mmCIF file of C-alpha atoms in Angstrom:
data_model
loop_
_atom_site.group_PDB
_atom_site.id
_atom_site.type_symbol
_atom_site.label_atom_id
_atom_site.label_comp_id
_atom_site.label_asym_id
_atom_site.label_seq_id
_atom_site.Cartn_x
_atom_site.Cartn_y
_atom_site.Cartn_z
ATOM 1 C CA MET A 1 16.815 1.724 -12.743
ATOM 2 C CA THR A 2 13.495 -0.097 -12.233
ATOM 3 C CA ILE A 3 9.944 1.549 -12.024
ATOM 4 C CA VAL A 4 8.252 0.225 -8.732
ATOM 5 C CA PHE A 5 4.556 0.819 -7.930
ATOM 6 C CA ILE A 6 3.853 1.741 -4.368
ATOM 7 C CA PRO A 7 1.906 -0.213 -3.351
ATOM 8 C CA ALA A 8 2.341 -2.951 -5.893
ATOM 9 C CA LEU A 9 0.098 -2.485 -9.102
ATOM 10 C CA ILE A 10 -1.128 -6.173 -8.632
ATOM 11 C CA ALA A 11 -2.372 -5.344 -5.078
ATOM 12 C CA ILE A 12 -3.976 -2.109 -6.488
ATOM 13 C CA LEU A 13 -5.804 -4.116 -9.214
ATOM 14 C CA VAL A 14 -6.967 -6.931 -6.948
ATOM 15 C CA ALA A 15 -8.395 -4.390 -4.381
ATOM 16 C CA LYS A 16 -10.129 -2.388 -7.049
ATOM 17 C CA GLU A 17 -11.860 -5.541 -8.566
ATOM 18 C CA ARG A 18 -12.804 -6.546 -5.164
ATOM 19 C CA GLU A 19 -14.211 -3.111 -4.423
ATOM 20 C CA THR A 20 -16.208 -3.163 -7.775
ATOM 21 C CA GLY A 21 -17.383 -6.689 -7.392
ATOM 22 C CA ARG A 22 -16.814 -7.302 -11.156
ATOM 23 C CA ALA A 23 -13.971 -8.009 -13.521
ATOM 24 C CA LEU A 24 -12.128 -4.804 -14.428
ATOM 25 C CA THR A 25 -12.051 -3.694 -18.155
ATOM 26 C CA GLN A 26 -8.951 -3.244 -20.115
ATOM 27 C CA GLN A 27 -9.543 0.593 -20.015
ATOM 28 C CA GLU A 28 -9.921 0.414 -16.142
ATOM 29 C CA VAL A 29 -6.761 -1.511 -15.592
ATOM 30 C CA GLU A 30 -4.764 0.782 -17.790
ATOM 31 C CA SER A 31 -6.231 3.944 -16.265
ATOM 32 C CA ILE A 32 -5.486 2.564 -12.672
ATOM 33 C CA ARG A 33 -1.834 1.954 -13.816
ATOM 34 C CA ASP A 34 -1.564 5.287 -15.189
ATOM 35 C CA GLU A 35 -3.033 6.914 -11.952
ATOM 36 C CA ALA A 36 -1.058 4.782 -9.548
ATOM 37 C CA THR A 37 2.134 6.088 -7.642
ATOM 38 C CA ALA A 38 5.502 4.792 -8.977
ATOM 39 C CA ILE A 39 8.967 5.545 -8.292
ATOM 40 C CA ASN A 40 12.209 4.878 -10.015
ATOM 41 C CA LEU A 41 14.660 2.871 -7.987
ATOM 42 C CA PRO A 42 17.921 1.098 -8.435
ATOM 43 C CA ASP A 43 17.523 -2.426 -9.664
ATOM 44 C CA ASP A 44 18.881 -3.912 -6.408
ATOM 45 C CA VAL A 45 16.367 -1.952 -4.219
ATOM 46 C CA ALA A 46 13.650 -2.776 -6.389
ATOM 47 C CA GLU A 47 14.469 -6.346 -6.278
ATOM 48 C CA SER A 48 14.730 -6.466 -2.483
ATOM 49 C CA MET A 49 11.307 -4.837 -2.114
ATOM 50 C CA ALA A 50 9.781 -7.583 -4.206
ATOM 51 C CA VAL A 51 11.603 -10.277 -2.095
ATOM 52 C CA GLU A 52 10.314 -8.542 1.169
ATOM 53 C CA ARG A 53 6.701 -8.274 -0.303
ATOM 54 C CA GLY A 54 6.900 -11.969 -1.300
ATOM 55 C CA TYR A 55 5.609 -11.801 -4.873
ATOM 56 C CA ALA A 56 6.804 -10.088 -8.074
ATOM 57 C CA ASP A 57 4.712 -7.285 -9.352
ATOM 58 C CA ILE A 58 3.187 -7.415 -12.952
ATOM 59 C CA ASP A 59 4.894 -5.760 -15.818
ATOM 60 C CA HIS A 60 3.206 -2.156 -16.100
ATOM 61 C CA GLU A 61 4.122 -2.034 -19.836
ATOM 62 C CA ASN A 62 2.047 -5.237 -20.483
ATOM 63 C CA VAL A 63 -0.567 -4.678 -17.779
ATOM 64 C CA TRP A 64 -3.668 -5.885 -19.398
ATOM 65 C CA ARG A 65 -2.007 -9.179 -20.785
ATOM 66 C CA GLU A 66 -0.263 -9.787 -17.380
ATOM 67 C CA TRP A 67 -3.401 -8.937 -15.422
ATOM 68 C CA LEU A 68 -5.401 -11.502 -17.350
ATOM 69 C CA ASN A 69 -2.549 -13.993 -16.928
ATOM 70 C CA PHE A 70 -2.538 -13.471 -13.201
ATOM 71 C CA LYS A 71 -6.262 -13.779 -12.806
ATOM 72 C CA SER A 72 -6.209 -17.055 -14.831
ATOM 73 C CA LEU A 73 -3.584 -18.637 -12.500
ATOM 74 C CA ASN A 74 -5.515 -17.813 -9.251
ATOM 75 C CA VAL A 75 -6.439 -14.383 -7.893
ATOM 76 C CA GLU A 76 -6.125 -15.735 -4.372
ATOM 77 C CA GLU A 77 -2.289 -16.162 -4.729
ATOM 78 C CA ILE A 78 -1.878 -12.583 -3.662
ATOM 79 C CA LYS A 79 -1.507 -12.225 0.010
ATOM 80 C CA MET A 80 -1.558 -8.517 0.393
ATOM 81 C CA VAL A 81 -4.525 -6.179 -0.050
ATOM 82 C CA VAL A 82 -4.133 -2.330 -0.220
ATOM 83 C CA CYS A 83 -5.807 -0.850 2.874
ATOM 84 C CA GLU A 84 -5.957 2.459 4.609
ATOM 85 C CA PHE A 85 -4.740 2.925 8.153
ATOM 86 C CA LEU A 86 -4.607 5.485 10.842
ATOM 87 C CA LEU A 87 -1.157 5.278 12.460
ATOM 88 C CA PHE A 88 -0.382 6.056 16.001
ATOM 89 C CA GLY A 89 3.112 5.828 17.475
ATOM 90 C CA HIS A 90 6.516 5.887 15.902
ATOM 91 C CA GLY A 91 6.341 9.668 15.670
ATOM 92 C CA ARG A 92 2.848 9.443 13.944
ATOM 93 C CA ASP A 93 -0.466 10.837 15.570
ATOM 94 C CA GLY A 94 -3.440 9.774 13.420
ATOM 95 C CA ASP A 95 -1.625 9.959 10.154
ATOM 96 C CA LEU A 96 -3.602 8.464 7.239
ATOM 97 C CA ARG A 97 -1.377 5.935 5.279
ATOM 98 C CA ILE A 98 -2.143 3.458 2.372
ATOM 99 C CA TRP A 99 -0.327 0.361 2.684
ATOM 100 C CA GLU A 100 -0.295 -3.254 1.595
ATOM 101 C CA TYR A 101 -1.657 -5.564 4.288
ATOM 102 C CA ASP A 102 -2.356 -9.296 4.847
ATOM 103 C CA ASN A 103 -4.831 -9.124 7.608
ATOM 104 C CA SER A 104 -1.991 -10.613 9.969
ATOM 105 C CA GLY A 105 -2.543 -8.072 12.823
ATOM 106 C CA LYS A 106 0.952 -6.635 12.306
ATOM 107 C CA LEU A 107 2.070 -3.853 9.961
ATOM 108 C CA GLU A 108 5.698 -3.008 9.084
ATOM 109 C CA ILE A 109 6.558 0.059 7.425
ATOM 110 C CA SER A 110 10.145 0.576 6.352
ATOM 111 C CA SER A 111 11.294 4.214 6.154
ATOM 112 C CA GLY A 112 12.790 5.736 2.940
ATOM 113 C CA THR A 113 14.123 9.082 2.061
ATOM 114 C CA GLN A 114 15.351 10.944 -1.053
ATOM 115 C CA LEU A 115 18.927 12.174 -0.753
ATOM 116 C CA LEU A 116 20.833 14.605 -2.913
ATOM 117 C CA ALA A 117 24.029 13.089 -3.913
ATOM 118 C CA SER A 118 27.126 15.041 -5.235
ATOM 119 C CA GLY A 119 29.717 13.539 -7.533
ATOM 120 C CA PRO A 120 33.432 14.324 -7.646
ATOM 121 C CA ASP A 121 32.570 16.743 -10.571
ATOM 122 C CA GLY A 122 30.156 18.767 -8.361
ATOM 123 C CA ASP A 123 26.893 17.745 -9.983
ATOM 124 C CA SER A 124 24.084 16.711 -7.689
ATOM 125 C CA GLN A 125 21.421 14.150 -8.453
ATOM 126 C CA PRO A 126 18.635 12.961 -6.366
ATOM 127 C CA CYS A 127 18.729 9.300 -5.382
ATOM 128 C CA TYR A 128 16.389 7.027 -3.240
ATOM 129 C CA GLN A 129 17.871 5.596 -0.128
ATOM 130 C CA ALA A 130 16.086 2.856 1.853
ATOM 131 C CA LEU A 131 16.697 3.317 5.520
ATOM 132 C CA ASP A 132 17.445 0.545 7.946
ATOM 133 C CA LYS A 133 14.458 1.580 10.002
ATOM 134 C CA THR A 134 11.323 -0.476 10.145
ATOM 135 C CA ASP A 135 8.491 0.510 12.357
ATOM 136 C CA THR A 136 6.132 -2.345 13.518
ATOM 137 C CA TYR A 137 2.552 -1.429 14.388
ATOM 138 C CA ILE A 138 -0.273 -3.657 15.870
ATOM 139 C CA VAL A 139 -3.377 -3.376 13.693
ATOM 140 C CA THR A 140 -6.860 -3.421 15.300
ATOM 141 C CA ALA A 141 -9.803 -3.662 13.254
ATOM 142 C CA TYR A 142 -12.080 -1.206 15.107
ATOM 143 C CA LYS A 143 -15.865 -0.995 14.612
ATOM 144 C CA SER A 144 -16.673 2.792 14.906
ATOM 145 C CA LYS A 145 -19.608 4.190 16.879
ATOM 146 C CA ASN A 146 -19.851 6.883 14.290
ATOM 147 C CA ASP A 147 -21.102 4.899 11.322
ATOM 148 C CA GLY A 148 -20.924 1.128 12.423
ATOM 149 C CA LEU A 149 -18.208 0.517 9.742
ATOM 150 C CA THR A 150 -14.808 -1.333 10.697
ATOM 151 C CA TYR A 151 -11.535 0.672 10.164
ATOM 152 C CA LEU A 152 -7.932 -0.402 10.484
ATOM 153 C CA ILE A 153 -6.219 1.340 13.318
ATOM 154 C CA ALA A 154 -2.401 0.692 13.640
ATOM 155 C CA THR A 155 -0.675 1.566 16.801
ATOM 156 C CA GLU A 156 2.793 1.060 18.298
ATOM 157 C CA ASP A 157 1.546 -0.625 21.521
ATOM 158 C CA GLY A 158 -1.778 -2.169 20.552
ATOM 159 C CA ILE A 159 -3.700 0.254 22.631
ATOM 160 C CA LEU A 160 -6.324 2.479 20.809
ATOM 161 C CA PRO A 161 -5.986 6.279 21.322
ATOM 162 C CA TYR A 162 -8.404 8.083 23.518
ATOM 163 C CA ARG A 163 -11.521 9.314 21.485
ATOM 164 C CA ILE A 164 -10.677 7.161 18.627
ATOM 165 C CA ASP A 165 -14.174 7.764 16.966
ATOM 166 C CA ASP A 166 -13.408 11.407 16.674
ATOM 167 C CA ARG A 167 -10.046 10.660 15.258
ATOM 168 C CA ILE A 168 -11.820 8.447 12.580
ATOM 169 C CA ARG A 169 -14.372 11.216 11.885
ATOM 170 C CA ALA A 170 -11.534 13.732 11.516
ATOM 171 C CA ALA A 171 -9.967 11.628 8.862
ATOM 172 C CA ALA A 172 -12.781 12.174 6.517
ATOM 173 C CA ASN A 173 -11.274 10.132 3.608
ATOM 174 C CA LEU A 174 -10.622 7.203 5.633
ATOM 175 C CA LYS A 175 -11.904 4.042 3.896
ATOM 176 C CA PRO A 176 -13.414 1.098 5.794
ATOM 177 C CA SER A 177 -11.393 -2.245 6.206
ATOM 178 C CA PRO A 178 -11.605 -4.686 3.148
ATOM 179 C CA PHE A 179 -11.594 -7.602 5.531
#
């Protein structure tokens, strides 16, 4: 089993450093790691996620050393940035999601679920199962009339929903686009 950060720990750290406009301290890097969302996945699923993402994440157990090494090589090597989106379509109606994004205009979200598996002895254990379903969204950088900030709106068909400014205002915690 492998611990996988969702979104990738390296993407979270890059986004936080861009947000603060300064280098993160060791204490900040370790605190971000400790507060980040992580799941335990079978090794093959974790490996396929890294391949799909296009880069390997840093080792969470040596986060400070690996973060410094990554920065010394080239921070711009990372293609994805952690962003917040309002999702419309594919069964979602204004859902707030945090996802890695490369400013390509397209967002792909693979569905996953946790299943309860029973063995021949009758014992049940939860296990993660990646589904073969990927929803594709067209991302629009929309400048809100509410506050003049630009937000990322992901829709199934590329058409912004009616009264989008009201939907943005209703999503009180939505952060503006980092791009």
